[in-house]
Coordinates of C-alpha atoms in Angstrom, one line a residue:
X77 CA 0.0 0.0 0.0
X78 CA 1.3 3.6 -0.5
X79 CA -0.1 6.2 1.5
X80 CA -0.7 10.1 0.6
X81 CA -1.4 13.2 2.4
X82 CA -3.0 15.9 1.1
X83 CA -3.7 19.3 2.2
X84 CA -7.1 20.9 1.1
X85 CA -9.0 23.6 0.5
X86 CA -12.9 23.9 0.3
X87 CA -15.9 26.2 0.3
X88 CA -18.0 24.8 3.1
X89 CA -20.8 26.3 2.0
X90 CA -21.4 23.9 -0.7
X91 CA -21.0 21.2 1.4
X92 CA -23.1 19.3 3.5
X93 CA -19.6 18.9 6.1
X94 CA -17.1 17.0 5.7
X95 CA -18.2 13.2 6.5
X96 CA -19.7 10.6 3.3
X97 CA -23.4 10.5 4.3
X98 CA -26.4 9.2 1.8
X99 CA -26.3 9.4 -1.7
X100 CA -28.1 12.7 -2.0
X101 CA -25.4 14.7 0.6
X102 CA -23.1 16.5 -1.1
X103 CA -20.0 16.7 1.2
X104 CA -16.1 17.0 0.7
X105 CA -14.9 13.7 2.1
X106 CA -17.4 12.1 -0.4
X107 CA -16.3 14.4 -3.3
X108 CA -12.5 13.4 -2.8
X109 CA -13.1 9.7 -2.8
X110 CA -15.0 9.9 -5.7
X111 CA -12.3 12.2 -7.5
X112 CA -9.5 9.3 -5.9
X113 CA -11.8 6.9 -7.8
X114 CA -11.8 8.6 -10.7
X115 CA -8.3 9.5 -11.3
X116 CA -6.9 5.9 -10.3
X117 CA -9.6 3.3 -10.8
X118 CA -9.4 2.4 -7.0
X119 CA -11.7 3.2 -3.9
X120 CA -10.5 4.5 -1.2
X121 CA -11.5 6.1 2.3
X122 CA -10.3 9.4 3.0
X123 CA -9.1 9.8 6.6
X124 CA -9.3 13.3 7.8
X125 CA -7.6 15.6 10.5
X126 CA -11.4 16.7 11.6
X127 CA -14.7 16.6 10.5
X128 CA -15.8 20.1 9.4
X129 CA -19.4 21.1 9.8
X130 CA -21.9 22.3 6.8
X131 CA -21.0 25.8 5.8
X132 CA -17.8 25.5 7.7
X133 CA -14.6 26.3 5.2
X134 CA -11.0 25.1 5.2
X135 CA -8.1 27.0 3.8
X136 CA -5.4 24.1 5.1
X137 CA -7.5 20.5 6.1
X138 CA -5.2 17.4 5.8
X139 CA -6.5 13.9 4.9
X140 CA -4.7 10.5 4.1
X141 CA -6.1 7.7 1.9
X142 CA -4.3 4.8 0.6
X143 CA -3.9 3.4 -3.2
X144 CA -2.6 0.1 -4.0
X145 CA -0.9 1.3 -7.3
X146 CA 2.2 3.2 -6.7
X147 CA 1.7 6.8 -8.3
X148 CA 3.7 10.1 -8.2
X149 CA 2.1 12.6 -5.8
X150 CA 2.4 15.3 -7.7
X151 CA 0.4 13.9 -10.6
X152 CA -2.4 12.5 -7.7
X153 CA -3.0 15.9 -6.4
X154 CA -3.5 17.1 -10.1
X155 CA -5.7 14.4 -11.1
X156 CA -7.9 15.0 -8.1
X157 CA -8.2 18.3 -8.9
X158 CA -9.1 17.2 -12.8
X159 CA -12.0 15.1 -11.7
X160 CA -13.2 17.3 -8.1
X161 CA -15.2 20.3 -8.6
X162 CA -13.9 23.9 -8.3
X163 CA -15.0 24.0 -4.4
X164 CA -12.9 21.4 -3.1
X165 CA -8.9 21.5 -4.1
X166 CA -5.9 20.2 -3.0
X167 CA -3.5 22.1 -2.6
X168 CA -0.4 20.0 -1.9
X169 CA 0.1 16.2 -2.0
X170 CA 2.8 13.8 -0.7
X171 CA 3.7 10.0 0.0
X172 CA 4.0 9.5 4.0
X173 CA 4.8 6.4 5.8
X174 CA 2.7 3.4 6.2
X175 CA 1.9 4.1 10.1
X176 CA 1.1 8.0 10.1
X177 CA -2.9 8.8 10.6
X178 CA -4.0 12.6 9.5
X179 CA -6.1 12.5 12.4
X180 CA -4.0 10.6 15.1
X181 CA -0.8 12.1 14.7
X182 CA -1.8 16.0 14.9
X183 CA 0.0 18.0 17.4
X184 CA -1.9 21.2 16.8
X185 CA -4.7 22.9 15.1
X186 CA -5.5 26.8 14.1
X187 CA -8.7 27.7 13.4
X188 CA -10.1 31.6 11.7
X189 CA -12.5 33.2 12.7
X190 CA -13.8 36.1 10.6
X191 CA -16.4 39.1 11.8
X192 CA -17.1 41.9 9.8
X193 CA -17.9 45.0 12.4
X194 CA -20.7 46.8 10.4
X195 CA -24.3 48.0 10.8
X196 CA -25.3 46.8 7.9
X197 CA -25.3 43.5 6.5
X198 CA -22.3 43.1 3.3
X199 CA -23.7 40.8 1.1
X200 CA -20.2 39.9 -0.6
X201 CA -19.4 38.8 2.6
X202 CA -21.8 37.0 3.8
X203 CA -21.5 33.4 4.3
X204 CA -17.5 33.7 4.9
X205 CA -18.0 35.9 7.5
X206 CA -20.6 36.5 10.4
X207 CA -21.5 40.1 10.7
X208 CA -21.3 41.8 14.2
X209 CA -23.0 45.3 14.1
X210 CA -22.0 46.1 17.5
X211 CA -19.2 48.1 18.6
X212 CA -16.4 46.1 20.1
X213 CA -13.9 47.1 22.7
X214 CA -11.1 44.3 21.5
X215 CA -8.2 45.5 23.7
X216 CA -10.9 43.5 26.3
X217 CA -11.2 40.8 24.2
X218 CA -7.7 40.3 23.8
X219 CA -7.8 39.7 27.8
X220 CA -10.0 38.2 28.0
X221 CA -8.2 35.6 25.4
X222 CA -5.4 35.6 27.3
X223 CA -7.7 34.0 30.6
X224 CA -8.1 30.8 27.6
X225 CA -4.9 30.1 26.9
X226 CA -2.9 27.0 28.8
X227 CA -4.9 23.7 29.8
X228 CA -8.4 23.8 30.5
X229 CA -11.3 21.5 31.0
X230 CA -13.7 23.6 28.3
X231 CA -17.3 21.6 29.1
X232 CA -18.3 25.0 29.1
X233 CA -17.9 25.9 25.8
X234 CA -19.1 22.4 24.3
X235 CA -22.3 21.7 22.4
X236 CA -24.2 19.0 23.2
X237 CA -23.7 15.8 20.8
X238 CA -20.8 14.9 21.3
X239 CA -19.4 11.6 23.0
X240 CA -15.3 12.4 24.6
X241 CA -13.3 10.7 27.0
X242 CA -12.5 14.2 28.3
X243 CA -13.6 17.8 27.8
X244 CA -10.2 19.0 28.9
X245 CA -8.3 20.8 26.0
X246 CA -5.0 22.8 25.5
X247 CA -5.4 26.2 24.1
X248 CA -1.7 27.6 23.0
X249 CA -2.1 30.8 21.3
X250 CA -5.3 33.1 20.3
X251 CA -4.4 36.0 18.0
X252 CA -7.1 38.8 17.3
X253 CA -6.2 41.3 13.8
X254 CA -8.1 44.1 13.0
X255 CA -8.6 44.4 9.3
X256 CA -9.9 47.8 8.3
X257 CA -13.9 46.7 9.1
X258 CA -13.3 42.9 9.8
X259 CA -11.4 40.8 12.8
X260 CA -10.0 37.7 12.6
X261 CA -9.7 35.3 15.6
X262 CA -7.1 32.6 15.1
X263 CA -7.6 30.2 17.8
X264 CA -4.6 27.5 18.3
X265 CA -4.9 24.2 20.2
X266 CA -4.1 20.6 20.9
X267 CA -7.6 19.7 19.9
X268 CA -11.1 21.1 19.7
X269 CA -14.7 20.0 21.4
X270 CA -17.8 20.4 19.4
X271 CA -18.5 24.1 18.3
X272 CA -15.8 24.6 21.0
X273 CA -14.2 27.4 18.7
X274 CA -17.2 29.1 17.7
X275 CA -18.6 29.7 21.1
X276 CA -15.1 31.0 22.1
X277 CA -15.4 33.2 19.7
X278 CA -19.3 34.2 20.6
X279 CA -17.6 34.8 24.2
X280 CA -15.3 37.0 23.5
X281 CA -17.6 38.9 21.3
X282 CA -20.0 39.2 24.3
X283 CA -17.1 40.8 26.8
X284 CA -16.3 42.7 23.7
X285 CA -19.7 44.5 23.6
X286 CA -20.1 44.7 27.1
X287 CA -22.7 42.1 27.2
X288 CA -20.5 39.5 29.9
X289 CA -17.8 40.6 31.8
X290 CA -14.3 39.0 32.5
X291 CA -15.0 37.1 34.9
X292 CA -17.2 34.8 33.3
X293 CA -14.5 32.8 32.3
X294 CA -13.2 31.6 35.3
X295 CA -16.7 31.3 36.7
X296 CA -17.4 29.3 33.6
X297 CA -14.6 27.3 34.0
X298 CA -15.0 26.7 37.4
X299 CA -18.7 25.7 36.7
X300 CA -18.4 23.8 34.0
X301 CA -21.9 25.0 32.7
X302 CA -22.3 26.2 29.6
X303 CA -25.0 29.5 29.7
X304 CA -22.5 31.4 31.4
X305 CA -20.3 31.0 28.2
X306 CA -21.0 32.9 24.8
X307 CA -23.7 31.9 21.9
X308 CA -22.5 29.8 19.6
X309 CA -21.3 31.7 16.1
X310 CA -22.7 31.3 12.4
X311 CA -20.5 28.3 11.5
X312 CA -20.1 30.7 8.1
X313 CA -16.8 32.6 9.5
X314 CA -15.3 29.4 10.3
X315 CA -12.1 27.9 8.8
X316 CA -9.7 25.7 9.5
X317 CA -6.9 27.1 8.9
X318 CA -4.1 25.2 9.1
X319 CA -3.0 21.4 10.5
X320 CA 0.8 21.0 12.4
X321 CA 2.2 17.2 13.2

């Protein structure tokens, strides 16, 4: 068997997510085996580094998959792209060893978050960004980011659905750029909990407006309940953004 890794990049909102459901769902892990099929005559399951949900994007998700035939990488990632529509592409492709997993062996994650800060709604920007029409104070957001980082047990900011051994996550880094009207929230971690990034985001918007205050987040933490934490965002500004092992 030889064993690739690709690195993709997809539209989410075209997508129904990223895990093969029925016939009739239209989703990327579906669209990649049946381009893998196409290009090379063999079926294959995609393994990826994290299921995306519908209408989230990806500017960097990784994926392995396995082909009996021995074929250049290079010439894989551009027969994918031949055969996959123009919403899913791969971006780079290369032969890893028998034993690495695209899931298994990550050591972090990054994640964007995009908001654009207007009153009114911008319709080129809507559905790759969530709009937020109220004014933000984000020198408090950035503190309140900083009470997030290091290890945490974040049942708090968890939707339900979701079966883990444990809630308790590292958070390494969370940068927030201002971009004339729009922010960006990249969020950096060992691993993330369901919707885990987008209500981190929807708290920190919430201590940004004023609505919750600091201290939320240790009492949230300390709680573990999840209405003291922030709403859970439009999964439309979300991308994952890049994959480190």
């Amino acid at each position: 068997m030889n064993r690739y890794l690709i690195e993709i990049e997809y539209n989410g909102a075209a997508f129904n997510g990223w895990q093969r459901q029925d016939k009739d769902s239209r989703t990327v892990e579906g669209e990649l085996e049946d381009a893998i099929f196409s290009a090379t005559g063999e079926r294959v399951t995609v393994h990826g580094s994290g299921r995306t949900d519908s209408g989230v994007h990806a500017i960097g998700q990784t994926a392995h998959f396995d082909l009996e035939k021995d074929f250049d990488a290079e010439k894989i990632r551009l027969a994918i792209n031949y055969y996959a529509s123009g919403d899913v592409v791969v971006k780079s492709s290369e032969k890893v060893d028998g034993d690495f997993h695209a899931r298994y062996d990550v050591k972090r994650k990054t994640y964007l978050y995009r908001l654009y800060l207007t009153r009114e709604r911008r319709p080129l920007l809507e559905g790759y960004a969530a709009n937020c029409p109220y004014p933000l104070d984000v020198e408090k957001m950035r503190e309140a980011a900083g009470k997030l980082i290091g290890e945490h047990d974040f049942k708090c900011m968890m939707s339900v659905g979701s079966s883990v051994k444990t809630t308790v996550r590292t958070i390494y880094n969370i940068d927030i750029e201002e971009i004339g009207e729009e922010l960006y929230v990249y969020v950096t971690g060992n691993g993330f909990l369901y919707n885990m990034v987008r209500i981190i985001v929807g708290t920190l918007v919430d201590i940004g407006r004023g609505k919750l205050g600091l201290g939320v987040i240790d009492e949230a933490f300390s709680t573990g309940k999840r209405e003291l934490a922030g709403p859970v965002m439009k999964a439309s500004g979300l991308y994952l953004y890049k994959v480190e092992y």
